[in-house]
Amino acid sequence: MKNEHRAMTECAAEAARIARGVTPDRLAGPTPCREWDVRALVNHWVLYTSHGLEHRARREPLSDELTTRDFTADADWAERYAAQLDRAVAAWSDPAVWEGEVDLGGAAMPARQIAAMIVKEMVVHGWDVARATGQEVVVSEESAAFVLKVVEDNAELYRQYQGFADPVEPAPGATLFERALAASGRDPHWSA
């Protein structure tokens, strides 16, 4: 749990930093997720990686109000996201939260796996947002290795639900994080 929580804490801080770098003029721009512009991607990212992360820890469903909210409509959305990330990470600081299963509305998954998948979403969609808005993602080798393992362990599940495209061949000498992006079907060299 300690390694997972450390990766969660680091990736949450990086997600908050990236969010603060998104300017309003970029919200209508393209993203590596072709079906979403920056606004749609940010709304998905904020919902699932902060509210979703906390709700999963507490074993509570997301409300309809949250799932339909345009978080970017608030001028201070990035600061609200950062504060919500802090609450979510704090909710996972209790070792008991990592035990048992989380009901996803008809299906249950181990809490540890859910947490890992949300951390992956936090940093991979963080990369999507960063690339779409002229930023970079900075994560430690430890967190990059964690994300790569989560991507590799869950790639087929994500592809089944069209969350990942077919894998991309990583460039020779690719970093662990670039390998994670490539395994998720992203071109690590994509630019807006």
Short mmCIF file of C-alpha atoms in Angstrom, two decimals:
data_model
loop_
_atom_site.label_atom_id
_atom_site.label_comp_id
_atom_site.label_asym_id
_atom_site.label_seq_id
_atom_site.Cartn_x
_atom_site.Cartn_y
_atom_site.Cartn_z
CA MET A 1 0.00 0.00 0.00
CA LYS A 2 2.88 2.38 0.78
CA ASN A 3 4.29 2.27 -2.76
CA GLU A 4 0.86 2.68 -4.31
CA HIS A 5 -0.02 5.58 -2.03
CA ARG A 6 3.33 7.24 -2.76
CA ALA A 7 2.65 6.98 -6.51
CA MET A 8 -0.88 8.30 -5.97
CA THR A 9 0.42 11.27 -3.99
CA GLU A 10 3.08 12.12 -6.58
CA CYS A 11 0.74 11.72 -9.56
CA ALA A 12 -1.95 13.81 -7.85
CA ALA A 13 0.52 16.64 -7.28
CA GLU A 14 1.58 16.46 -10.93
CA ALA A 15 -2.06 16.43 -12.10
CA ALA A 16 -2.74 19.55 -10.01
CA ARG A 17 0.32 21.26 -11.52
CA ILE A 18 -0.82 20.42 -15.05
CA ALA A 19 -4.38 21.64 -14.35
CA ARG A 20 -3.03 24.99 -13.16
CA GLY A 21 -1.27 25.34 -16.52
CA VAL A 22 -4.46 25.00 -18.59
CA THR A 23 -5.56 28.40 -19.85
CA PRO A 24 -9.16 29.14 -20.92
CA ASP A 25 -8.11 29.72 -24.54
CA ARG A 26 -6.97 26.06 -24.75
CA LEU A 27 -10.26 24.46 -23.67
CA ALA A 28 -11.61 24.09 -27.21
CA GLY A 29 -8.35 22.64 -28.58
CA PRO A 30 -7.66 19.08 -29.76
CA THR A 31 -6.29 16.32 -27.54
CA PRO A 32 -4.65 12.94 -28.09
CA CYS A 33 -8.11 11.53 -27.24
CA ARG A 34 -9.58 12.35 -30.66
CA GLU A 35 -13.20 12.25 -29.58
CA TRP A 36 -12.65 14.90 -26.88
CA ASP A 37 -11.55 18.50 -26.90
CA VAL A 38 -9.60 19.81 -23.90
CA ARG A 39 -12.78 20.82 -22.02
CA ALA A 40 -14.37 17.36 -22.36
CA LEU A 41 -11.10 15.66 -21.43
CA VAL A 42 -10.57 17.89 -18.39
CA ASN A 43 -14.12 17.23 -17.20
CA HIS A 44 -13.57 13.47 -17.46
CA TRP A 45 -10.16 13.76 -15.78
CA VAL A 46 -11.43 15.89 -12.89
CA LEU A 47 -14.50 13.71 -12.31
CA TYR A 48 -12.81 10.33 -12.19
CA THR A 49 -9.37 11.10 -10.81
CA SER A 50 -10.44 13.31 -7.91
CA HIS A 51 -14.13 12.84 -7.11
CA GLY A 52 -14.11 9.26 -8.36
CA LEU A 53 -10.96 8.45 -6.42
CA GLU A 54 -12.43 9.75 -3.15
CA HIS A 55 -15.83 8.13 -3.74
CA ARG A 56 -14.19 4.76 -4.46
CA ALA A 57 -12.25 4.99 -1.17
CA ARG A 58 -15.49 5.72 0.67
CA ARG A 59 -17.40 3.08 -1.32
CA GLU A 60 -19.94 5.68 -2.47
CA PRO A 61 -21.37 6.12 -5.98
CA LEU A 62 -20.82 9.34 -7.90
CA SER A 63 -23.89 11.57 -7.93
CA ASP A 64 -25.68 12.54 -11.12
CA GLU A 65 -24.81 16.15 -10.34
CA LEU A 66 -21.09 15.33 -10.43
CA THR A 67 -21.27 13.18 -13.56
CA THR A 68 -22.95 15.97 -15.55
CA ARG A 69 -21.04 18.96 -14.16
CA ASP A 70 -18.85 21.14 -16.38
CA PHE A 71 -16.01 21.66 -13.93
CA THR A 72 -14.28 24.09 -16.30
CA ALA A 73 -17.24 26.49 -16.04
CA ASP A 74 -15.76 27.63 -12.72
CA ALA A 75 -12.87 30.08 -13.22
CA ASP A 76 -11.01 28.47 -10.33
CA TRP A 77 -11.61 24.86 -11.46
CA ALA A 78 -7.90 23.98 -11.30
CA GLU A 79 -7.63 25.04 -7.66
CA ARG A 80 -10.84 23.16 -6.82
CA TYR A 81 -9.41 20.10 -8.60
CA ALA A 82 -6.18 20.37 -6.59
CA ALA A 83 -8.14 20.57 -3.33
CA GLN A 84 -10.33 17.61 -4.33
CA LEU A 85 -7.22 15.59 -5.23
CA ASP A 86 -5.87 16.30 -1.74
CA ARG A 87 -9.11 15.01 -0.20
CA ALA A 88 -9.03 11.91 -2.41
CA VAL A 89 -5.42 11.08 -1.57
CA ALA A 90 -6.17 11.59 2.13
CA ALA A 91 -9.12 9.16 1.85
CA TRP A 92 -6.69 6.47 0.64
CA SER A 93 -4.20 7.08 3.47
CA ASP A 94 -6.02 4.57 5.70
CA PRO A 95 -4.58 1.07 5.03
CA ALA A 96 -8.04 -0.46 5.55
CA VAL A 97 -9.35 1.36 2.46
CA TRP A 98 -7.00 -0.71 0.28
CA GLU A 99 -8.60 -3.96 1.46
CA GLY A 100 -11.72 -5.63 0.12
CA GLU A 101 -13.62 -4.73 -3.02
CA VAL A 102 -15.25 -1.68 -4.54
CA ASP A 103 -18.71 -2.09 -6.07
CA LEU A 104 -18.80 -0.43 -9.47
CA GLY A 105 -22.55 -0.73 -9.85
CA GLY A 106 -23.10 -4.38 -10.68
CA ALA A 107 -19.47 -5.51 -10.71
CA ALA A 108 -16.86 -5.44 -7.99
CA MET A 109 -13.09 -5.10 -8.22
CA PRO A 110 -10.37 -5.26 -5.58
CA ALA A 111 -9.84 -1.82 -4.01
CA ARG A 112 -6.09 -1.98 -4.70
CA GLN A 113 -6.73 -2.55 -8.42
CA ILE A 114 -9.27 0.29 -8.60
CA ALA A 115 -6.84 2.67 -6.92
CA ALA A 116 -4.05 1.66 -9.31
CA MET A 117 -6.26 2.15 -12.35
CA ILE A 118 -7.34 5.61 -11.19
CA VAL A 119 -3.72 6.63 -10.59
CA LYS A 120 -2.99 5.47 -14.14
CA GLU A 121 -5.91 7.59 -15.38
CA MET A 122 -4.61 10.53 -13.39
CA VAL A 123 -1.19 10.50 -15.01
CA VAL A 124 -2.03 9.21 -18.51
CA HIS A 125 -4.93 11.63 -18.96
CA GLY A 126 -2.70 14.17 -17.26
CA TRP A 127 -0.29 13.62 -20.13
CA ASP A 128 -3.16 14.02 -22.62
CA VAL A 129 -4.09 17.36 -21.04
CA ALA A 130 -0.46 18.45 -20.78
CA ARG A 131 0.33 17.69 -24.42
CA ALA A 132 -2.86 19.40 -25.59
CA THR A 133 -1.94 22.55 -23.67
CA GLY A 134 1.80 22.77 -24.38
CA GLN A 135 3.01 21.22 -21.13
CA GLU A 136 5.06 18.19 -20.13
CA VAL A 137 4.49 15.52 -17.49
CA VAL A 138 7.20 14.87 -14.93
CA VAL A 139 7.00 11.68 -12.86
CA SER A 140 9.67 9.70 -11.04
CA GLU A 141 10.98 6.44 -12.45
CA GLU A 142 9.20 4.66 -9.58
CA SER A 143 5.83 6.15 -10.55
CA ALA A 144 6.51 5.59 -14.26
CA ALA A 145 7.23 1.90 -13.56
CA PHE A 146 4.01 1.70 -11.51
CA VAL A 147 1.97 3.25 -14.35
CA LEU A 148 3.59 0.98 -16.96
CA LYS A 149 2.67 -2.10 -14.94
CA VAL A 150 -0.94 -0.91 -14.50
CA VAL A 151 -1.21 -0.22 -18.24
CA GLU A 152 0.24 -3.61 -19.17
CA ASP A 153 -1.90 -5.48 -16.62
CA ASN A 154 -5.15 -3.81 -17.76
CA ALA A 155 -4.57 -2.97 -21.43
CA GLU A 156 -6.96 -5.56 -22.82
CA LEU A 157 -9.70 -4.53 -20.42
CA TYR A 158 -9.30 -0.88 -21.48
CA ARG A 159 -9.29 -1.86 -25.17
CA GLN A 160 -12.47 -3.86 -24.65
CA TYR A 161 -14.18 -0.61 -23.58
CA GLN A 162 -12.34 1.54 -26.16
CA GLY A 163 -10.34 3.30 -23.44
CA PHE A 164 -7.07 2.40 -25.20
CA ALA A 165 -6.21 2.23 -28.88
CA ASP A 166 -3.94 -0.47 -30.27
CA PRO A 167 -0.43 -0.26 -28.81
CA VAL A 168 2.15 1.94 -30.52
CA GLU A 169 5.73 0.75 -31.00
CA PRO A 170 7.87 2.72 -28.54
CA ALA A 171 10.95 4.44 -29.92
CA PRO A 172 14.33 2.89 -29.15
CA GLY A 173 15.48 4.17 -25.78
CA ALA A 174 11.92 5.14 -24.74
CA THR A 175 11.51 6.00 -21.07
CA LEU A 176 9.30 3.87 -18.84
CA PHE A 177 6.60 6.52 -19.03
CA GLU A 178 6.83 6.70 -22.84
CA ARG A 179 6.52 2.90 -22.91
CA ALA A 180 3.37 3.17 -20.75
CA LEU A 181 1.91 5.76 -23.14
CA ALA A 182 2.74 3.60 -26.17
CA ALA A 183 1.22 0.51 -24.54
CA SER A 184 -1.97 2.51 -23.97
CA GLY A 185 -2.14 3.31 -27.69
CA ARG A 186 -0.78 6.86 -27.42
CA ASP A 187 1.96 8.34 -29.55
CA PRO A 188 4.41 9.74 -26.96
CA HIS A 189 5.40 12.40 -29.50
CA TRP A 190 1.86 13.67 -30.23
CA SER A 191 1.46 17.44 -30.30
CA ALA A 192 -1.54 19.69 -30.77
#
